[in-house]
Coordinates of C-alpha atoms in Angstrom, one line a residue:
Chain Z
X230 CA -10.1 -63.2 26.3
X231 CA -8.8 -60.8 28.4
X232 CA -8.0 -57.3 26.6
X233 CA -4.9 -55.3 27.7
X234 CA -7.1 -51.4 27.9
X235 CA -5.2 -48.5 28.8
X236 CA -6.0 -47.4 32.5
X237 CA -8.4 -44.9 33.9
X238 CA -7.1 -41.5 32.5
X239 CA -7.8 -38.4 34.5
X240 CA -7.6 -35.0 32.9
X241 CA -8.4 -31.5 33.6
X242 CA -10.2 -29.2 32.2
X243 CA -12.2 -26.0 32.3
X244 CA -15.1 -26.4 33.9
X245 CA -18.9 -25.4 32.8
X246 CA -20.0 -22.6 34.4
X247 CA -23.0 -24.0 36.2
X248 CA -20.8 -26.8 37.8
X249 CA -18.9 -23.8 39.8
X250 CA -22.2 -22.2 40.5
X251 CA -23.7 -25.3 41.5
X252 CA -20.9 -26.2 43.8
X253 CA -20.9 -22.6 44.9
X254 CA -24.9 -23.2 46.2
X255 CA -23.6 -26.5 47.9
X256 CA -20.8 -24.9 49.9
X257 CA -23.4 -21.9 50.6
X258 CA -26.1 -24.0 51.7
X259 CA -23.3 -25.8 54.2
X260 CA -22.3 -23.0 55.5
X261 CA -26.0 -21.9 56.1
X262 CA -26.7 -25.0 58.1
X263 CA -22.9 -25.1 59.9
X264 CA -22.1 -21.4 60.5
X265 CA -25.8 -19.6 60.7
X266 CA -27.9 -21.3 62.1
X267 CA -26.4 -20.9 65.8
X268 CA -26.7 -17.1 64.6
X269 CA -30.5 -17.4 63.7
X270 CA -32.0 -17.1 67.1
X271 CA -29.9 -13.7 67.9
X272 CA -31.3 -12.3 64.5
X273 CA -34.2 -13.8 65.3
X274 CA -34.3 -12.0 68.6
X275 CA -32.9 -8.4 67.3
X276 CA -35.4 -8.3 64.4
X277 CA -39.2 -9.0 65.4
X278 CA -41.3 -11.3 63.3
X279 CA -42.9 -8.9 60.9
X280 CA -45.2 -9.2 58.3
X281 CA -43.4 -8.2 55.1
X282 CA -39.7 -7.6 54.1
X283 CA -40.4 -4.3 53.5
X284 CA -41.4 -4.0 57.1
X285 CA -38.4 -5.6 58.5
X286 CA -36.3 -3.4 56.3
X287 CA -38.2 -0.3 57.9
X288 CA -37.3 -1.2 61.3
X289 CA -33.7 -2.4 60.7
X290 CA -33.5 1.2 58.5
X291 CA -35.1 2.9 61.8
X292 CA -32.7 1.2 64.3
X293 CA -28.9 2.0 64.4
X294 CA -28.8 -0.5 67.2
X295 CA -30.3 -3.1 65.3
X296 CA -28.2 -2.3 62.3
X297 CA -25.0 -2.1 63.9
X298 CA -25.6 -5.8 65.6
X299 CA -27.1 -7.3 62.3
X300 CA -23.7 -6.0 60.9
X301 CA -21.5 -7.7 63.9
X302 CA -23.0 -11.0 63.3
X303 CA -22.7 -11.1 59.4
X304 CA -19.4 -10.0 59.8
X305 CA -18.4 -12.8 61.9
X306 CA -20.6 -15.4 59.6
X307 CA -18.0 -14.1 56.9
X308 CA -15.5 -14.9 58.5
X309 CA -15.7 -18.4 59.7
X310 CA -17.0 -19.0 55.6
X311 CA -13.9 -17.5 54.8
X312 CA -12.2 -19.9 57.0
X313 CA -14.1 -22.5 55.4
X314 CA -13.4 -22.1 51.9
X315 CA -9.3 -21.2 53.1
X316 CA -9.2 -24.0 54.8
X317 CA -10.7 -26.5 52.7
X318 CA -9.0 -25.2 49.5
X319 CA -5.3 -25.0 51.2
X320 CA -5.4 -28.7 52.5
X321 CA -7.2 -30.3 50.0
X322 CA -7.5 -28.4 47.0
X323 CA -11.5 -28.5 47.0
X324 CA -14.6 -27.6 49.0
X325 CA -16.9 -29.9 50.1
X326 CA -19.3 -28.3 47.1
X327 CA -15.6 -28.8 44.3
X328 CA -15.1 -32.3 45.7
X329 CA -18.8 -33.6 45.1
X330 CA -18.4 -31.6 41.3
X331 CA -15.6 -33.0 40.8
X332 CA -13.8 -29.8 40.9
X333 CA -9.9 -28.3 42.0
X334 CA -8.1 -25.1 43.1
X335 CA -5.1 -25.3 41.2
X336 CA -2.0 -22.6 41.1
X337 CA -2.5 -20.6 37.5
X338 CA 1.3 -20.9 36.6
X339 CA 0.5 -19.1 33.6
X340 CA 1.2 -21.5 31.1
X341 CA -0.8 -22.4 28.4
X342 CA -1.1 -25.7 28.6
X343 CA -2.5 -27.5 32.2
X344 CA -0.2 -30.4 32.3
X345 CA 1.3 -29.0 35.1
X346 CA -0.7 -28.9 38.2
X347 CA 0.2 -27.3 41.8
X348 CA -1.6 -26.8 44.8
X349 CA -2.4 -23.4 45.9
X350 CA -0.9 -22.1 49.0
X351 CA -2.4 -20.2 52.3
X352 CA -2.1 -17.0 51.6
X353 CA -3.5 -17.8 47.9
X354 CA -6.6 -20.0 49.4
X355 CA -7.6 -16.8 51.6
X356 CA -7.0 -14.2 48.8
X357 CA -9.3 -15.8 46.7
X358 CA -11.5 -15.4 48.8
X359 CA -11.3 -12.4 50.9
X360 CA -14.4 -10.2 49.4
X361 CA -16.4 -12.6 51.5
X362 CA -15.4 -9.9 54.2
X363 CA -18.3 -7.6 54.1
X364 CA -16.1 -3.9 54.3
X365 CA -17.3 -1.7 51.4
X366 CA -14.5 -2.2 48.8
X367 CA -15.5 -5.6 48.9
X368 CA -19.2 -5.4 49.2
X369 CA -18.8 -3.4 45.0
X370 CA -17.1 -6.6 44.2
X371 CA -19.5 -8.7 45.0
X372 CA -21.1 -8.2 41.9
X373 CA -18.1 -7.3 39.8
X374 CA -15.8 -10.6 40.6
X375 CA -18.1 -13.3 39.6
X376 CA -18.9 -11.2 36.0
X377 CA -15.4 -11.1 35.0
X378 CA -15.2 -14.5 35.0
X379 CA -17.7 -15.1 32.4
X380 CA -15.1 -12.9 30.3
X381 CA -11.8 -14.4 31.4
X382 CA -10.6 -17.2 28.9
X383 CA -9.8 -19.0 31.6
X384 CA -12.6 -18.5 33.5
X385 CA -10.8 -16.7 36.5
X386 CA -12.9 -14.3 39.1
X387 CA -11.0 -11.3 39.6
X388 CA -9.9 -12.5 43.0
X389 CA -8.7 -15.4 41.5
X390 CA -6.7 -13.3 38.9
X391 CA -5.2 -11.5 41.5
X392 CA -4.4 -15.0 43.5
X393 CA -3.2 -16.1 40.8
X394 CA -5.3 -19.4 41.0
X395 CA -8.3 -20.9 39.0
X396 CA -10.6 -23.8 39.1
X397 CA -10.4 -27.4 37.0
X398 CA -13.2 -29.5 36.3
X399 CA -11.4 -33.3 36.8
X400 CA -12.8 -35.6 34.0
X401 CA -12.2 -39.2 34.2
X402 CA -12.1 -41.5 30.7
Chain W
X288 CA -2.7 -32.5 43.5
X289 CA -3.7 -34.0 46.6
X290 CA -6.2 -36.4 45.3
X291 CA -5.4 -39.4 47.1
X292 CA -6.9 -40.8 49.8
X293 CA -10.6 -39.9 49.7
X294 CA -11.8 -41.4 53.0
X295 CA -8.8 -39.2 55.0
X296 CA -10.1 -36.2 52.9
X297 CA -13.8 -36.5 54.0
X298 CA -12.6 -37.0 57.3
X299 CA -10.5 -34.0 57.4
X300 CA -13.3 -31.8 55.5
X301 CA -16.0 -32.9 58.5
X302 CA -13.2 -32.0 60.9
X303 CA -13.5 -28.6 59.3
X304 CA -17.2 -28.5 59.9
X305 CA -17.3 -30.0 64.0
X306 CA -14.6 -27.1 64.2
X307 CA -16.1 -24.0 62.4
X308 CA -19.8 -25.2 64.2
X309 CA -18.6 -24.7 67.3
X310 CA -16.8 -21.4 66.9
X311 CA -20.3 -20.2 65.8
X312 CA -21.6 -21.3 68.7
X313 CA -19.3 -19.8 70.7
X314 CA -19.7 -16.6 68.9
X315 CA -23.4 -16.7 68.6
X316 CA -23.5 -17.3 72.8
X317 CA -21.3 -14.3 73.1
X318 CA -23.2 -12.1 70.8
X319 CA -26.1 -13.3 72.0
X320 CA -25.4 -12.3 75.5
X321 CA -24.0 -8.6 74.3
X322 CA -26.8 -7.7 71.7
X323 CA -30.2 -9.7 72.0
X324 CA -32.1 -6.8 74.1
X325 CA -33.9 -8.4 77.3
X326 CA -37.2 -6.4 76.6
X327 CA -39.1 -7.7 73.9
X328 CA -39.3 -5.3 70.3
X329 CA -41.8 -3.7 68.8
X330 CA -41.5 -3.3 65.0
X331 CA -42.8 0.9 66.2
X332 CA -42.7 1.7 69.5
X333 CA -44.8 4.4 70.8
X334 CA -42.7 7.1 71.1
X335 CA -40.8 8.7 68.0
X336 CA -37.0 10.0 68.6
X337 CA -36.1 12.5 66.0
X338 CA -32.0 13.3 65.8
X339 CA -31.3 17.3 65.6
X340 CA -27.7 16.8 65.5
X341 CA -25.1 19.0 64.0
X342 CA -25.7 22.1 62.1
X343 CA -29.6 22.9 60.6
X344 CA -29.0 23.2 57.3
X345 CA -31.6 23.5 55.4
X346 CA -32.8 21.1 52.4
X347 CA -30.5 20.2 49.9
X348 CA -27.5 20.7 52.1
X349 CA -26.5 17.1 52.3
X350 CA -24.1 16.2 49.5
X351 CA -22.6 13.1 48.3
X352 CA -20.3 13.3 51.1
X353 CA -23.0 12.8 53.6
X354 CA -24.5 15.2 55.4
X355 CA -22.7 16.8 58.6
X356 CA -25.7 18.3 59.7
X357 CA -29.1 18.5 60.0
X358 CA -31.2 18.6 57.2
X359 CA -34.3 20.4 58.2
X360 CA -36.1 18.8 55.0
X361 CA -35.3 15.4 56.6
X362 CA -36.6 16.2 60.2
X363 CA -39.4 17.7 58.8
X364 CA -40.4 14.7 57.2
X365 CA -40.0 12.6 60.0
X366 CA -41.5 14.7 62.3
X367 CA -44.1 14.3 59.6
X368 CA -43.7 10.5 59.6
X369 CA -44.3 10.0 63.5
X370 CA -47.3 12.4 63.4
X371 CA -49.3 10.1 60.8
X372 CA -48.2 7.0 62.6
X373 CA -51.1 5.8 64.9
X374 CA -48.4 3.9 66.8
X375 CA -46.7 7.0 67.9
X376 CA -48.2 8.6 70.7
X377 CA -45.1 11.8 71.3
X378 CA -42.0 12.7 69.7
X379 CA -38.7 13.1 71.6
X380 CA -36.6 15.5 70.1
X381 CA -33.1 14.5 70.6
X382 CA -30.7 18.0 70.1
X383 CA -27.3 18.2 69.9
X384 CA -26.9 20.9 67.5
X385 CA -25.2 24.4 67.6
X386 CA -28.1 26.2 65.4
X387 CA -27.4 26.9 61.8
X388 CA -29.8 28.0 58.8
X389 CA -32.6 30.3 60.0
X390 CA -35.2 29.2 57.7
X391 CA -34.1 26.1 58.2
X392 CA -34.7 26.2 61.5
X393 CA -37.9 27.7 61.1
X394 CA -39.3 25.1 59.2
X395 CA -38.6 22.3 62.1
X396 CA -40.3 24.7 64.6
X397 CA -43.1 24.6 62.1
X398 CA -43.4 20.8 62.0
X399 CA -43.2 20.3 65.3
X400 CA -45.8 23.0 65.8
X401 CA -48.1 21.1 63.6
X402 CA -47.9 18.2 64.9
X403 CA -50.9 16.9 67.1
X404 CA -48.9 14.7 69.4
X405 CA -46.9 15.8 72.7
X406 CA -43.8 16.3 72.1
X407 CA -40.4 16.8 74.6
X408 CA -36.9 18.1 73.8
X409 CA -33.9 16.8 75.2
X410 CA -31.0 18.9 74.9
X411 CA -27.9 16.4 75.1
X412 CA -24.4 18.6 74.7
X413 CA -25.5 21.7 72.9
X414 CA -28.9 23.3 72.5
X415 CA -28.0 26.9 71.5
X416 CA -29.3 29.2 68.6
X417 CA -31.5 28.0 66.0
X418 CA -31.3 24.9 68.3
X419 CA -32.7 26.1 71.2
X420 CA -35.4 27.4 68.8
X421 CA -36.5 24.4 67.9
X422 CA -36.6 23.1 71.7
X423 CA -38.6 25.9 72.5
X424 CA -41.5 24.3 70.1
X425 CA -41.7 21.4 71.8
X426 CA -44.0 21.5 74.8
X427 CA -41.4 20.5 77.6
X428 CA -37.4 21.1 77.2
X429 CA -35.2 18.7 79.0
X430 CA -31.8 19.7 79.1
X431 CA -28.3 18.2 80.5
X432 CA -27.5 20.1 83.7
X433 CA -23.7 21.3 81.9
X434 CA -25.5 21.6 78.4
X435 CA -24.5 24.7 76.3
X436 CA -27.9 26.0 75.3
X437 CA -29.3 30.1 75.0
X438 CA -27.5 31.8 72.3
X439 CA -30.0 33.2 70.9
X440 CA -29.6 35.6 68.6
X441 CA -28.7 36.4 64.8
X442 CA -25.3 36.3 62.9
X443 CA -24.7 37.2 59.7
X444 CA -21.0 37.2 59.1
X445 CA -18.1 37.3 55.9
X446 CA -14.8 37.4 55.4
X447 CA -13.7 40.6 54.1
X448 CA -10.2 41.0 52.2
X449 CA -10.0 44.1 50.4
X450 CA -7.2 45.0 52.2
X451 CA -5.3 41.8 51.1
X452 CA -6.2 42.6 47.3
X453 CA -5.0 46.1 47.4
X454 CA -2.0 44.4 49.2
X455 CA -1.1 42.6 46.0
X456 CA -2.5 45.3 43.5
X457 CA -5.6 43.6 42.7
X458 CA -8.3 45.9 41.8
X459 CA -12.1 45.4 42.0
X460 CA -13.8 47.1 39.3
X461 CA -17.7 47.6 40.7
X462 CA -20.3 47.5 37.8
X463 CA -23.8 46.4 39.0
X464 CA -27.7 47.3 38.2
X465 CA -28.9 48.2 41.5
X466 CA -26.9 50.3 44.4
X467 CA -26.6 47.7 46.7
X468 CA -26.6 44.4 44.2
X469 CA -22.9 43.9 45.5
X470 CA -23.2 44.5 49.2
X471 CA -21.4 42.3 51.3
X472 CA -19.3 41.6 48.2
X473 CA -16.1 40.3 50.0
X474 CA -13.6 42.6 47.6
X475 CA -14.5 45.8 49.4
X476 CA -15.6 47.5 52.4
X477 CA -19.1 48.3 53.4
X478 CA -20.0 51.5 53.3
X479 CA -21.5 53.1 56.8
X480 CA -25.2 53.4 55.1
X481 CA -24.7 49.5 53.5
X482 CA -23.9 48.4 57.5
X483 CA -26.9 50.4 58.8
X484 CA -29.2 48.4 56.3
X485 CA -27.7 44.8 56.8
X486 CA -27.8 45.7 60.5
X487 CA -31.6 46.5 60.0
X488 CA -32.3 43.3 58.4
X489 CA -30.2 41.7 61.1
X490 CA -32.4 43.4 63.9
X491 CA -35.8 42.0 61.5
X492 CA -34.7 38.6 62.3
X493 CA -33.4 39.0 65.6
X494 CA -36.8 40.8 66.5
X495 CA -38.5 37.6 65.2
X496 CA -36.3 35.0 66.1
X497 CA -37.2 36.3 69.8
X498 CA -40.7 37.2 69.1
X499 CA -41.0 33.6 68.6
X500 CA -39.1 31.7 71.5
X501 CA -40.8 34.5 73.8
X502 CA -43.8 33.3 72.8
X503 CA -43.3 29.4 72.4
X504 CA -41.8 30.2 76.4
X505 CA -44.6 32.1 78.1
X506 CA -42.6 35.1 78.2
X507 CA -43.0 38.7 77.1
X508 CA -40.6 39.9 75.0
X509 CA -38.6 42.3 77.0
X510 CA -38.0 39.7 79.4
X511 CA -36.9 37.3 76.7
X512 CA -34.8 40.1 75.0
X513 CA -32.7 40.1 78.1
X514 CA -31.8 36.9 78.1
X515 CA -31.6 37.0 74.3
X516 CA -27.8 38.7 74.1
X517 CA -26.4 36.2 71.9
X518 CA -25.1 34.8 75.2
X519 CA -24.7 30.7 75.9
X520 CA -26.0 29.6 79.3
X521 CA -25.6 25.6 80.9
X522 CA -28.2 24.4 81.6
X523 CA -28.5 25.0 85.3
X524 CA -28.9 29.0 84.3
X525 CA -31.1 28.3 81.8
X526 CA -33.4 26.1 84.0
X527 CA -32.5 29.3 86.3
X528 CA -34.1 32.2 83.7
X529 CA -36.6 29.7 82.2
X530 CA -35.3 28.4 79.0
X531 CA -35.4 24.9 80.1
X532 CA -38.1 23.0 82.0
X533 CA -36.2 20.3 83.7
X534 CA -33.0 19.4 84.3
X535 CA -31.6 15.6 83.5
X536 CA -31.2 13.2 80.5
X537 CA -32.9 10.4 78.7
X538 CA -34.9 8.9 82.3
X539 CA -36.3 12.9 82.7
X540 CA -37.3 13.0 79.1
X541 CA -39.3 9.8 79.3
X542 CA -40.9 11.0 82.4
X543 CA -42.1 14.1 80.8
X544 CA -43.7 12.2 77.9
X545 CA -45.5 9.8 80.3
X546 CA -46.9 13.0 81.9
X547 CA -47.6 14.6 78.9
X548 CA -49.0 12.2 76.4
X549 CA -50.7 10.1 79.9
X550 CA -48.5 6.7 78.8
X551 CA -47.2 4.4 81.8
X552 CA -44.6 2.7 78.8
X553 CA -42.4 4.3 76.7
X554 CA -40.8 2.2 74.2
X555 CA -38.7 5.2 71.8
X556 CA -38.4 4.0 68.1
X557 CA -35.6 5.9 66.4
X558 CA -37.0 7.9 63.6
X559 CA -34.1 8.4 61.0
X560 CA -33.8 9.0 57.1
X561 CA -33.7 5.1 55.7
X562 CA -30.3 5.0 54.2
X563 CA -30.2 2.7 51.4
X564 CA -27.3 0.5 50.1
X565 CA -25.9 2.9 47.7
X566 CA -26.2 5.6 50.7
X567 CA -24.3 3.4 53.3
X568 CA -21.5 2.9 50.2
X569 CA -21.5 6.1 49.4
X570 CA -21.0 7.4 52.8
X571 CA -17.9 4.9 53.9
X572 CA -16.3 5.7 50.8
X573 CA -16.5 9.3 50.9
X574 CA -16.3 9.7 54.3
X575 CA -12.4 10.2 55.0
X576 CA -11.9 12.4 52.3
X577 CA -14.4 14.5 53.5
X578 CA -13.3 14.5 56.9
X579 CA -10.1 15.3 55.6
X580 CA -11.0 18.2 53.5
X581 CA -13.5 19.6 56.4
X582 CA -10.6 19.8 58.4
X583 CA -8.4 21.7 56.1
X584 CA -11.6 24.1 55.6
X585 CA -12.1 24.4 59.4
X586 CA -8.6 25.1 60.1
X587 CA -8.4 27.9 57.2
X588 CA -11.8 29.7 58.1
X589 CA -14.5 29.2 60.0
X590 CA -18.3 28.2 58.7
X591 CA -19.8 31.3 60.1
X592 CA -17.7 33.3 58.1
X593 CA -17.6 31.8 54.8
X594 CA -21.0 33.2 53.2
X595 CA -23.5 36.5 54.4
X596 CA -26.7 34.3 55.1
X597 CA -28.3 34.7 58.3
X598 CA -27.9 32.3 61.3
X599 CA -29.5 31.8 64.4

């Protein structure tokens, strides 16, 4: 006998925090093997192999040359991530890191309940996540936008606040 | 929502990737060819450069607006630094500094005195004053042929605006332990005996200030007090009355430290206070409103005249 179930329901929720961190670490570490690496012999070549951390810190510290290049190239690491996550997020609503968590961007329309679910646009894709730019303002909310979120009921960085998105865990049953 | 089409969405996601890798290629072969230096680095090269730039000011004089000057405590530990590093064979003196504190000064003249390694000054765009002191310590001065260096002598200056207050009918009322505990008070004028002894003390520090570059020069003082008028020479003259050893820039200074500390490579490691994290922030942040507010200060009243301590 052949019983008549319901279909496949899909609904959204808010997700656990380690499934954002964890898709966080998978969009870092593809970004560390897509973006860096072409980057690693020029660091490798303006910062000689040194014994310690301490030591390389020393001559980086000692080196306004150094410094100023080490600077150039994170800056420009930055910024293809930020085109990465903008891009990504704007066309398909998820990272590589969302999609294999099973996680969206989604608009936050403010209302209450999450029935209603809308893609975020450009300009909202890159303002979440502009404090990937390393310039100083940003560099303070490093520490600062990711905090907030373990405060926010809905679970929002600040940058996401202020974009006016926020991220949905998609749960299938 | 776009969740349909999976396969399409993977597709587009790698897409994203082949693009974004080879933009970082691109970028890293560009950078690559602008930054990556074609001589190999050393973690300490073997010859310390040490940054006199901008007023000496003496410890402490940095605040959390950065520091616009020199801060002698700084170069002294440097200077310190290089000396115990077994690496570092001279020290290069890099100036580009107008003078400023005379103790302060004093105290880099010390270190570098101290020091048991060669050391060589190059004067960039100014050497002068207090400056020119501390090039004089070094054992050979290198200085930019159009360089603004000499200038030496002592100023001790204030602004005076008694007449301004009486202007306005604001009276100073003059109650102190000690005849001269309010001399060079700004709200009134010295008296002729008050000048004679400031003007004493002025000629102590003079007398010393040239006592000492005589001697760190070779010359007597009577020679050295007639080039000593306070006046600024380029450095052609200077090369001309002997305040500068040789003329030229960065390949000159080298030179002299191959001579002088018997190295056929120079490989200069910058010696410079490690800024950390909260330094750097700190810095950026404050760094337009302070140039902002120096240049309100600058345009209203000069930094000689703002206080009665004594510059060279």
């Amino acid at each position: 006998m052949r019983l008549n179930l319901p279909k496949e329901r899909i609904f959204f929720a808010k997700p656990p925090i380690w499934k954002r961190f964890l898709a966080f670490l998978i969009d870092l570490s593809i970004i560390n093997l897509v973006v860096a690496t072409p980057f690693r012999n020029i660091l490798a070549q303006l910062v000689p192999q040194s014994q310690s951390y301490r030591e390389a810190y020393n001559y980086i510290m000692l080196n306004p040359g150094v410094s100023y290049s080490l600077y150039v190239v994170t800056f420009l690491i930055a910024f293809l991530a930020l085109i990465y996550f903008t891009i990504l997020e704007w066309a398909l609503g998820q990272t590589i890191g969302k999609k294999l968590l099973g996680l969206w961007v989604v608009q936050d329309l403010g209302d209450k309940s999450i029935s209603k679910l809308t893609s975020p646009g450009f300009w909202q894709c890159l303002l979440r996540h502009l404090i990937i730019i390393p310039i100083t303002p940003f560099l303070l909310l490093w520490i600062v936008d990711p905090i907030i979120s373990v405060f926010s009921k809905k679970q929002q960085r600040l940058s996401e606040m202020i974009s006016r998105t926020k991220v949905l865990a998609e749960y299938r049953g | 929502m776009k969740n349909e089409g999976q396969g399409k969405n993977w597709i587009f996601a790698i897409g994203v990737l082949v693009i974004l890798a080879l933009f970082s290629l691109f970028f890293a072969l560009v950078l690559g060819s602008l930054f990556v230096p074609s001589e190999p680095l050393s973690l300490s090269g073997n010859v310390a450069r040490i940054y006199v730039t901008g007023e000496i000011l003496p410890d402490g004089s940095s605040s959390i607006f950065g520091s616009s000057g020199a801060s002698s405590q700084d170069i002294v530990d440097l200077i310190k630094k290089a000396d115990e590093n077994k690496e570092i064979k001279a020290l290069l003196i890099e100036i580009n500094s107008p003078g400023g504190a005379a103790v302060a000064s004093e105290d880099i003249v010390k270190a570098i005195k101290k020091s048991k390694k060669p050391s060589v000054a190059l004067i960039k765009d100014t050497g002068a004053s207090g400056a020119y002191w501390v090039a004089s310590a070094t054992d050979v001065i290198v200085a930019d042929p159009i360089s603004i260096t000499g200038s030496i002598g002592v100023l001790s200056s204030y602004l005076e605006f008694s007449g301004l207050m009486n202007k306005y009918g604001v009276g100073y009322e003059r109650i102190v332990g000690g005849e001269y505990k309010d001399i060079g008070t700004p709200f009134r004028n010295l008296t002729d005996e008050e000048r004679q002894l400031l003007q004493e003390q002025i000629d102590v520090v003079y007398d010393y200030f040239v006592k000492e570059v005589a001697a760190n020069r070779n010359m007597s003082e009577e020679q050295m007090k007639g080039i000593a008028t306070g006046m600024i020479y380029t450095g052609i003259r200077a090369k001309q009355l002997g305040l500068v050893d040789v003329l030229g820039g960065e390949d000159e200074a080298e030179e002299a430290i191959k001579q002088k500390a018997n190295l056929t490579d120079v490989q200069i490691v910058d010696y410079k206070k490690k800024r950390t994290l909260i330094d750097v922030l700190t810095e950026t942040l404050s760094r337009q409103s302070y140039t902002v507010g120096q240049g309100i200060g600058d345009s209203l009243v000069s930094k000689a005249d703002q206080n009665l301590g004594v510059r060279t």
